[in-house]
Amino acid sequence: MQISAVTRDPWETDFAALVPRFTGGLSAISSALIIYIIFRSETRLSSIYHRIMFGMSLADICGSIAMALTSLPMPSYMPKEEVFGYSWAGTRLGNTYTCNAQGF
């Protein structure tokens, strides 16, 4: 008796849609905490180190939010999926404009 395993591409699994949402959200919260700690300190943005960390944290928040959204801004209907024969896992609520905005 031979058991054949069905292999799926990584982008077709729920894991591929959920992990970026969790890690992106966690990263955005962590960066916001760093900014909070900087503004609660005595030196605030007067030290070069705090300025660099503030800028890096802001950039990380922007990237992390885009990562956390993952498939949400993707168009709900993509005709090329049928042509190429693949399907992306996850909830898709957007349109072409939201997809382009996230990619920017």
CSV table of C-alpha atoms in Angstrom, one decimal, residues 13 38 43 58 78 99:
chain,number,residue,atom,x,y,z
A,13,THR,CA,-1.1,27.4,2.4
A,38,ILE,CA,12.9,57.2,23.3
A,43,THR,CA,17.6,63.0,26.3
A,58,LEU,CA,9.6,54.6,11.9
A,78,MET,CA,-7.2,38.1,-10.4
A,99,CYS,CA,-2.4,46.5,-4.3
